[in-house]
PDB file of C-alpha atoms in Angstrom:
ATOM      1  CA  UNK A   1      24.308  57.743  31.730  1.00 55.00           C
ATOM      2  CA  UNK A   2      23.876  60.868  29.551  1.00 57.00           C
ATOM      3  CA  UNK A   3      20.851  61.570  27.474  1.00 56.00           C
ATOM      4  CA  UNK A   4      22.925  61.106  24.318  1.00 49.00           C
ATOM      5  CA  UNK A   5      24.177  57.714  25.529  1.00 52.00           C
ATOM      6  CA  UNK A   6      20.623  56.615  26.343  1.00 51.00           C
ATOM      7  CA  UNK A   7      19.448  57.564  22.836  1.00 50.00           C
ATOM      8  CA  UNK A   8      22.416  55.786  21.224  1.00 48.00           C
ATOM      9  CA  UNK A   9      21.705  52.691  23.368  1.00 46.00           C
ATOM     10  CA  UNK A  10      18.035  52.858  22.331  1.00 46.00           C
ATOM     11  CA  UNK A  11      18.859  53.171  18.619  1.00 44.00           C
ATOM     12  CA  UNK A  12      21.322  50.343  18.920  1.00 47.00           C
ATOM     13  CA  UNK A  13      18.703  47.970  20.473  1.00 49.00           C
ATOM     14  CA  UNK A  14      16.194  48.964  17.758  1.00 42.00           C
ATOM     15  CA  UNK A  15      18.785  48.293  15.033  1.00 43.00           C
ATOM     16  CA  UNK A  16      19.792  44.968  16.464  1.00 41.00           C
ATOM     17  CA  UNK A  17      16.150  43.947  16.882  1.00 43.00           C
ATOM     18  CA  UNK A  18      15.330  44.912  13.328  1.00 42.00           C
ATOM     19  CA  UNK A  19      18.337  42.998  11.915  1.00 43.00           C
ATOM     20  CA  UNK A  20      17.493  39.912  13.986  1.00 44.00           C
ATOM     21  CA  UNK A  21      13.868  40.076  12.754  1.00 43.00           C
ATOM     22  CA  UNK A  22      15.069  40.255   9.208  1.00 43.00           C
ATOM     23  CA  UNK A  23      17.401  37.327   9.682  1.00 45.00           C
ATOM     24  CA  UNK A  24      14.608  35.357  11.355  1.00 41.00           C
ATOM     25  CA  UNK A  25      12.222  36.180   8.468  1.00 44.00           C
ATOM     26  CA  UNK A  26      14.740  34.911   5.952  1.00 49.00           C
ATOM     27  CA  UNK A  27      15.603  31.720   7.897  1.00 50.00           C
ATOM     28  CA  UNK A  28      12.071  30.621   8.700  1.00 57.00           C
ATOM     29  CA  UNK A  29      11.555  29.035   5.250  1.00 62.00           C
ATOM     30  CA  UNK A  30      11.389  25.221   5.504  1.00 61.00           C
ATOM     31  CA  UNK A  31      13.688  23.086   3.491  1.00 64.00           C
ATOM     32  CA  UNK A  32      11.906  20.530   1.243  1.00 66.00           C
ATOM     33  CA  UNK A  33      12.648  17.778   3.758  1.00 59.00           C
ATOM     34  CA  UNK A  34      11.381  19.846   6.650  1.00 58.00           C
ATOM     35  CA  UNK A  35       8.234  20.606   4.699  1.00 63.00           C
ATOM     36  CA  UNK A  36       7.627  16.824   4.092  1.00 58.00           C
ATOM     37  CA  UNK A  37       8.046  16.144   7.820  1.00 56.00           C
ATOM     38  CA  UNK A  38       5.804  19.048   8.722  1.00 57.00           C
ATOM     39  CA  UNK A  39       3.041  17.861   6.404  1.00 61.00           C
ATOM     40  CA  UNK A  40       3.355  14.343   7.705  1.00 53.00           C
ATOM     41  CA  UNK A  41       3.057  15.452  11.345  1.00 54.00           C
ATOM     42  CA  UNK A  42       0.520  18.351  10.987  1.00 55.00           C
ATOM     43  CA  UNK A  43      -1.289  17.876   7.716  1.00 54.00           C
ATOM     44  CA  UNK A  44      -4.926  18.922   7.568  1.00 48.00           C
ATOM     45  CA  UNK A  45      -7.130  15.819   7.741  1.00 46.00           C
ATOM     46  CA  UNK A  46      -8.659  16.765   4.371  1.00 45.00           C
ATOM     47  CA  UNK A  47      -5.315  16.867   2.618  1.00 44.00           C
ATOM     48  CA  UNK A  48      -3.248  13.862   1.695  1.00 43.00           C
ATOM     49  CA  UNK A  49       0.198  13.702   3.087  1.00 42.00           C
ATOM     50  CA  UNK A  50       3.199  13.172   0.943  1.00 43.00           C
ATOM     51  CA  UNK A  51       3.394   9.518   1.866  1.00 43.00           C
ATOM     52  CA  UNK A  52      -0.192   9.011   0.915  1.00 48.00           C
ATOM     53  CA  UNK A  53       0.341  10.749  -2.447  1.00 52.00           C
ATOM     54  CA  UNK A  54       3.136   8.377  -3.326  1.00 68.00           C
ATOM     55  CA  UNK A  55       1.277   5.329  -2.062  1.00 82.00           C
ATOM     56  CA  UNK A  56      -1.197   4.121  -4.682  1.00 88.00           C
ATOM     57  CA  UNK A  57      -4.754   3.088  -3.572  1.00 90.00           C
ATOM     58  CA  UNK A  58      -4.975  -0.718  -4.115  1.00 92.00           C
ATOM     59  CA  UNK A  59      -8.795  -0.842  -3.634  1.00 92.00           C
ATOM     60  CA  UNK A  60     -10.647  -2.813  -6.304  1.00 92.00           C
ATOM     61  CA  UNK A  61     -11.159  -6.060  -8.033  1.00 94.00           C
ATOM     62  CA  UNK A  62      -8.103  -8.309  -8.660  1.00 94.00           C
ATOM     63  CA  UNK A  63      -7.404 -11.584 -10.507  1.00 94.00           C
ATOM     64  CA  UNK A  64      -4.323 -13.558  -9.913  1.00 94.00           C
ATOM     65  CA  UNK A  65      -2.535 -16.906  -9.749  1.00 94.00           C
ATOM     66  CA  UNK A  66      -0.126 -18.746  -7.556  1.00 93.00           C
ATOM     67  CA  UNK A  67       2.514 -21.293  -8.369  1.00 94.00           C
ATOM     68  CA  UNK A  68       4.213 -23.790  -6.095  1.00 94.00           C
ATOM     69  CA  UNK A  69       7.982 -23.949  -5.678  1.00 94.00           C
ATOM     70  CA  UNK A  70       7.617 -26.566  -2.993  1.00 93.00           C
ATOM     71  CA  UNK A  71       6.118 -29.104  -3.562  1.00 91.00           C
ATOM     72  CA  UNK A  72       6.778 -28.564  -7.264  1.00 89.00           C
ATOM     73  CA  UNK A  73       4.391 -31.293  -8.262  1.00 90.00           C
ATOM     74  CA  UNK A  74       1.373 -29.109  -7.367  1.00 88.00           C
ATOM     75  CA  UNK A  75      -0.511 -27.348 -10.139  1.00 88.00           C
ATOM     76  CA  UNK A  76      -0.833 -23.574 -10.229  1.00 90.00           C
ATOM     77  CA  UNK A  77      -4.143 -22.037  -9.246  1.00 88.00           C
ATOM     78  CA  UNK A  78      -6.185 -18.890  -9.942  1.00 89.00           C
ATOM     79  CA  UNK A  79      -8.169 -16.664  -7.634  1.00 89.00           C
ATOM     80  CA  UNK A  80     -10.214 -13.465  -7.441  1.00 91.00           C
ATOM     81  CA  UNK A  81      -9.779 -10.929  -4.787  1.00 90.00           C
ATOM     82  CA  UNK A  82     -11.521  -7.730  -3.589  1.00 90.00           C
ATOM     83  CA  UNK A  83      -9.395  -5.256  -1.707  1.00 90.00           C
ATOM     84  CA  UNK A  84     -10.339  -2.160   0.362  1.00 89.00           C
ATOM     85  CA  UNK A  85      -7.307   0.026   0.988  1.00 87.00           C
ATOM     86  CA  UNK A  86      -7.280   1.739   4.406  1.00 85.00           C
ATOM     87  CA  UNK A  87      -3.820   3.339   4.184  1.00 82.00           C
ATOM     88  CA  UNK A  88      -1.320   1.317   6.275  1.00 80.00           C
ATOM     89  CA  UNK A  89      -3.861  -1.540   6.533  1.00 81.00           C
ATOM     90  CA  UNK A  90      -6.320  -3.069   4.117  1.00 85.00           C
ATOM     91  CA  UNK A  91      -9.056  -5.617   3.880  1.00 86.00           C
ATOM     92  CA  UNK A  92      -9.031  -8.475   1.281  1.00 87.00           C
ATOM     93  CA  UNK A  93     -11.397 -11.259   0.492  1.00 86.00           C
ATOM     94  CA  UNK A  94     -10.534 -14.142  -1.781  1.00 86.00           C
ATOM     95  CA  UNK A  95     -12.675 -16.394  -3.977  1.00 84.00           C
ATOM     96  CA  UNK A  96     -10.912 -19.373  -5.598  1.00 82.00           C
ATOM     97  CA  UNK A  97     -11.449 -22.783  -7.054  1.00 79.00           C
ATOM     98  CA  UNK A  98     -10.653 -25.629  -4.642  1.00 73.00           C
ATOM     99  CA  UNK A  99      -8.059 -28.252  -5.470  1.00 67.00           C
ATOM    100  CA  UNK A 100     -10.473 -30.904  -4.250  1.00 63.00           C
ATOM    101  CA  UNK A 101     -13.013 -32.329  -6.646  1.00 59.00           C
ATOM    102  CA  UNK A 102     -15.839 -32.318  -4.031  1.00 62.00           C
ATOM    103  CA  UNK A 103     -15.517 -28.593  -3.463  1.00 65.00           C
ATOM    104  CA  UNK A 104     -15.558 -26.122  -6.352  1.00 58.00           C
ATOM    105  CA  UNK A 105     -15.085 -22.772  -4.602  1.00 62.00           C
ATOM    106  CA  UNK A 106     -13.471 -21.752  -1.350  1.00 65.00           C
ATOM    107  CA  UNK A 107     -13.182 -18.317   0.193  1.00 72.00           C
ATOM    108  CA  UNK A 108     -10.440 -16.805   2.202  1.00 70.00           C
ATOM    109  CA  UNK A 109     -10.055 -13.625   4.187  1.00 73.00           C
ATOM    110  CA  UNK A 110      -7.027 -11.798   5.458  1.00 73.00           C
ATOM    111  CA  UNK A 111      -5.926 -11.199   9.052  1.00 69.00           C
ATOM    112  CA  UNK A 112      -2.948  -9.197  10.277  1.00 77.00           C
ATOM    113  CA  UNK A 113      -2.757  -7.139   7.087  1.00 83.00           C
ATOM    114  CA  UNK A 114       0.009  -4.553   7.056  1.00 86.00           C
ATOM    115  CA  UNK A 115       1.326  -2.092   4.500  1.00 87.00           C
ATOM    116  CA  UNK A 116       4.552  -0.097   4.386  1.00 86.00           C
ATOM    117  CA  UNK A 117       4.886   1.981   1.201  1.00 86.00           C
ATOM    118  CA  UNK A 118       4.951  -0.411  -1.766  1.00 90.00           C
ATOM    119  CA  UNK A 119       5.234  -3.602   0.479  1.00 92.00           C
ATOM    120  CA  UNK A 120       2.256  -5.530   1.879  1.00 91.00           C
ATOM    121  CA  UNK A 121       2.062  -8.584   4.009  1.00 92.00           C
ATOM    122  CA  UNK A 122      -0.993 -10.494   5.195  1.00 91.00           C
ATOM    123  CA  UNK A 123      -2.148 -13.869   6.307  1.00 88.00           C
ATOM    124  CA  UNK A 124      -4.969 -15.611   4.426  1.00 86.00           C
ATOM    125  CA  UNK A 125      -7.151 -18.161   6.123  1.00 83.00           C
ATOM    126  CA  UNK A 126      -9.952 -20.262   4.674  1.00 78.00           C
ATOM    127  CA  UNK A 127     -13.448 -20.551   6.168  1.00 74.00           C
ATOM    128  CA  UNK A 128     -13.460 -24.292   5.988  1.00 73.00           C
ATOM    129  CA  UNK A 129     -10.170 -25.197   7.564  1.00 76.00           C
ATOM    130  CA  UNK A 130      -7.250 -23.953   9.641  1.00 79.00           C
ATOM    131  CA  UNK A 131      -4.713 -23.476   6.837  1.00 82.00           C
ATOM    132  CA  UNK A 132      -2.958 -20.073   7.106  1.00 87.00           C
ATOM    133  CA  UNK A 133      -0.981 -18.783   4.197  1.00 90.00           C
ATOM    134  CA  UNK A 134       1.482 -15.890   4.708  1.00 92.00           C
ATOM    135  CA  UNK A 135       1.793 -13.457   1.680  1.00 93.00           C
ATOM    136  CA  UNK A 136       4.609 -10.868   1.162  1.00 95.00           C
ATOM    137  CA  UNK A 137       3.949  -8.769  -1.900  1.00 95.00           C
ATOM    138  CA  UNK A 138       5.442  -5.729  -3.718  1.00 95.00           C
ATOM    139  CA  UNK A 139       3.053  -3.195  -5.336  1.00 94.00           C
ATOM    140  CA  UNK A 140       4.198  -1.958  -8.699  1.00 94.00           C
ATOM    141  CA  UNK A 141       2.955  -0.273 -11.963  1.00 93.00           C
ATOM    142  CA  UNK A 142       1.154   2.504 -10.018  1.00 90.00           C
ATOM    143  CA  UNK A 143      -0.877   0.024  -8.004  1.00 92.00           C
ATOM    144  CA  UNK A 144      -1.988  -2.180 -10.871  1.00 94.00           C
ATOM    145  CA  UNK A 145       0.215  -5.188 -10.132  1.00 95.00           C
ATOM    146  CA  UNK A 146       1.300  -6.969  -6.937  1.00 96.00           C
ATOM    147  CA  UNK A 147       3.664  -9.885  -6.943  1.00 96.00           C
ATOM    148  CA  UNK A 148       5.734 -11.821  -4.345  1.00 97.00           C
ATOM    149  CA  UNK A 149       5.769 -14.938  -2.347  1.00 97.00           C
ATOM    150  CA  UNK A 150       3.507 -17.068  -0.192  1.00 95.00           C
ATOM    151  CA  UNK A 151       4.208 -19.861   2.337  1.00 95.00           C
ATOM    152  CA  UNK A 152       2.342 -22.366   4.493  1.00 91.00           C
ATOM    153  CA  UNK A 153       4.317 -23.240   7.611  1.00 86.00           C
ATOM    154  CA  UNK A 154       7.512 -23.716   5.573  1.00 77.00           C
ATOM    155  CA  UNK A 155       6.053 -26.907   4.222  1.00 87.00           C
ATOM    156  CA  UNK A 156       4.766 -25.372   1.026  1.00 93.00           C
ATOM    157  CA  UNK A 157       5.687 -22.079  -0.655  1.00 95.00           C
ATOM    158  CA  UNK A 158       5.705 -20.378  -3.988  1.00 96.00           C
ATOM    159  CA  UNK A 159       5.023 -17.224  -5.894  1.00 97.00           C
ATOM    160  CA  UNK A 160       1.842 -15.142  -6.390  1.00 96.00           C
ATOM    161  CA  UNK A 161       0.842 -12.581  -8.926  1.00 97.00           C
ATOM    162  CA  UNK A 162      -2.095 -10.149  -8.659  1.00 95.00           C
ATOM    163  CA  UNK A 163      -3.514  -7.919 -11.425  1.00 95.00           C
ATOM    164  CA  UNK A 164      -6.088  -5.255 -10.772  1.00 94.00           C
ATOM    165  CA  UNK A 165      -8.975  -5.340 -13.229  1.00 91.00           C
ATOM    166  CA  UNK A 166     -10.523  -1.812 -13.668  1.00 89.00           C
ATOM    167  CA  UNK A 167     -14.152  -1.730 -14.916  1.00 89.00           C
ATOM    168  CA  UNK A 168     -13.012   0.250 -17.982  1.00 89.00           C
ATOM    169  CA  UNK A 169     -10.658  -2.584 -19.008  1.00 88.00           C
ATOM    170  CA  UNK A 170     -13.484  -5.155 -18.562  1.00 87.00           C
ATOM    171  CA  UNK A 171     -15.764  -3.059 -20.732  1.00 91.00           C
ATOM    172  CA  UNK A 172     -13.120  -2.694 -23.366  1.00 90.00           C
ATOM    173  CA  UNK A 173     -12.562  -6.522 -23.428  1.00 89.00           C
ATOM    174  CA  UNK A 174     -16.257  -7.010 -23.878  1.00 91.00           C
ATOM    175  CA  UNK A 175     -16.452  -4.520 -26.734  1.00 92.00           C
ATOM    176  CA  UNK A 176     -13.465  -6.208 -28.531  1.00 92.00           C
ATOM    177  CA  UNK A 177     -15.000  -9.636 -27.999  1.00 92.00           C
ATOM    178  CA  UNK A 178     -18.341  -8.534 -29.497  1.00 92.00           C
ATOM    179  CA  UNK A 179     -16.730  -7.268 -32.747  1.00 88.00           C
TER     180      UNK A 179
END
């Protein structure tokens, strides 16, 4: 191989390498979808992932009521709940009036709580008996409302509605009531 051929081959290799490097630099930008996947897989622990940003925190104090679809002769009831959001799971404790005259208040806690985006499901059980109630709820209004269904072994079922009560709203109600 002549000296000129060697120089030409060397220049060709350099040119090809530079062109490939330029192409690589232009094609290494992530698409929006790839960026979401990257952030979900490798996000810094101090930064919220895209999924967490779109999933409202449901921690707080809640009031709500439930209605019976079956048996329809049962009266509706109210409850209070405190929720601690842990991401895909959560803790929830209930306090509610009892339907029995000899017991005014009963408490309930959740087990097997799961969350997937705006959908949550959990089983509520009471401290004084073996009744288990399965809830399936949808979170709406930026995490201020949850509503859906409940059932007890298919024998009883109905609808439930939860409303988060922020402290500011409670203070505002008090101020309006004191006028």
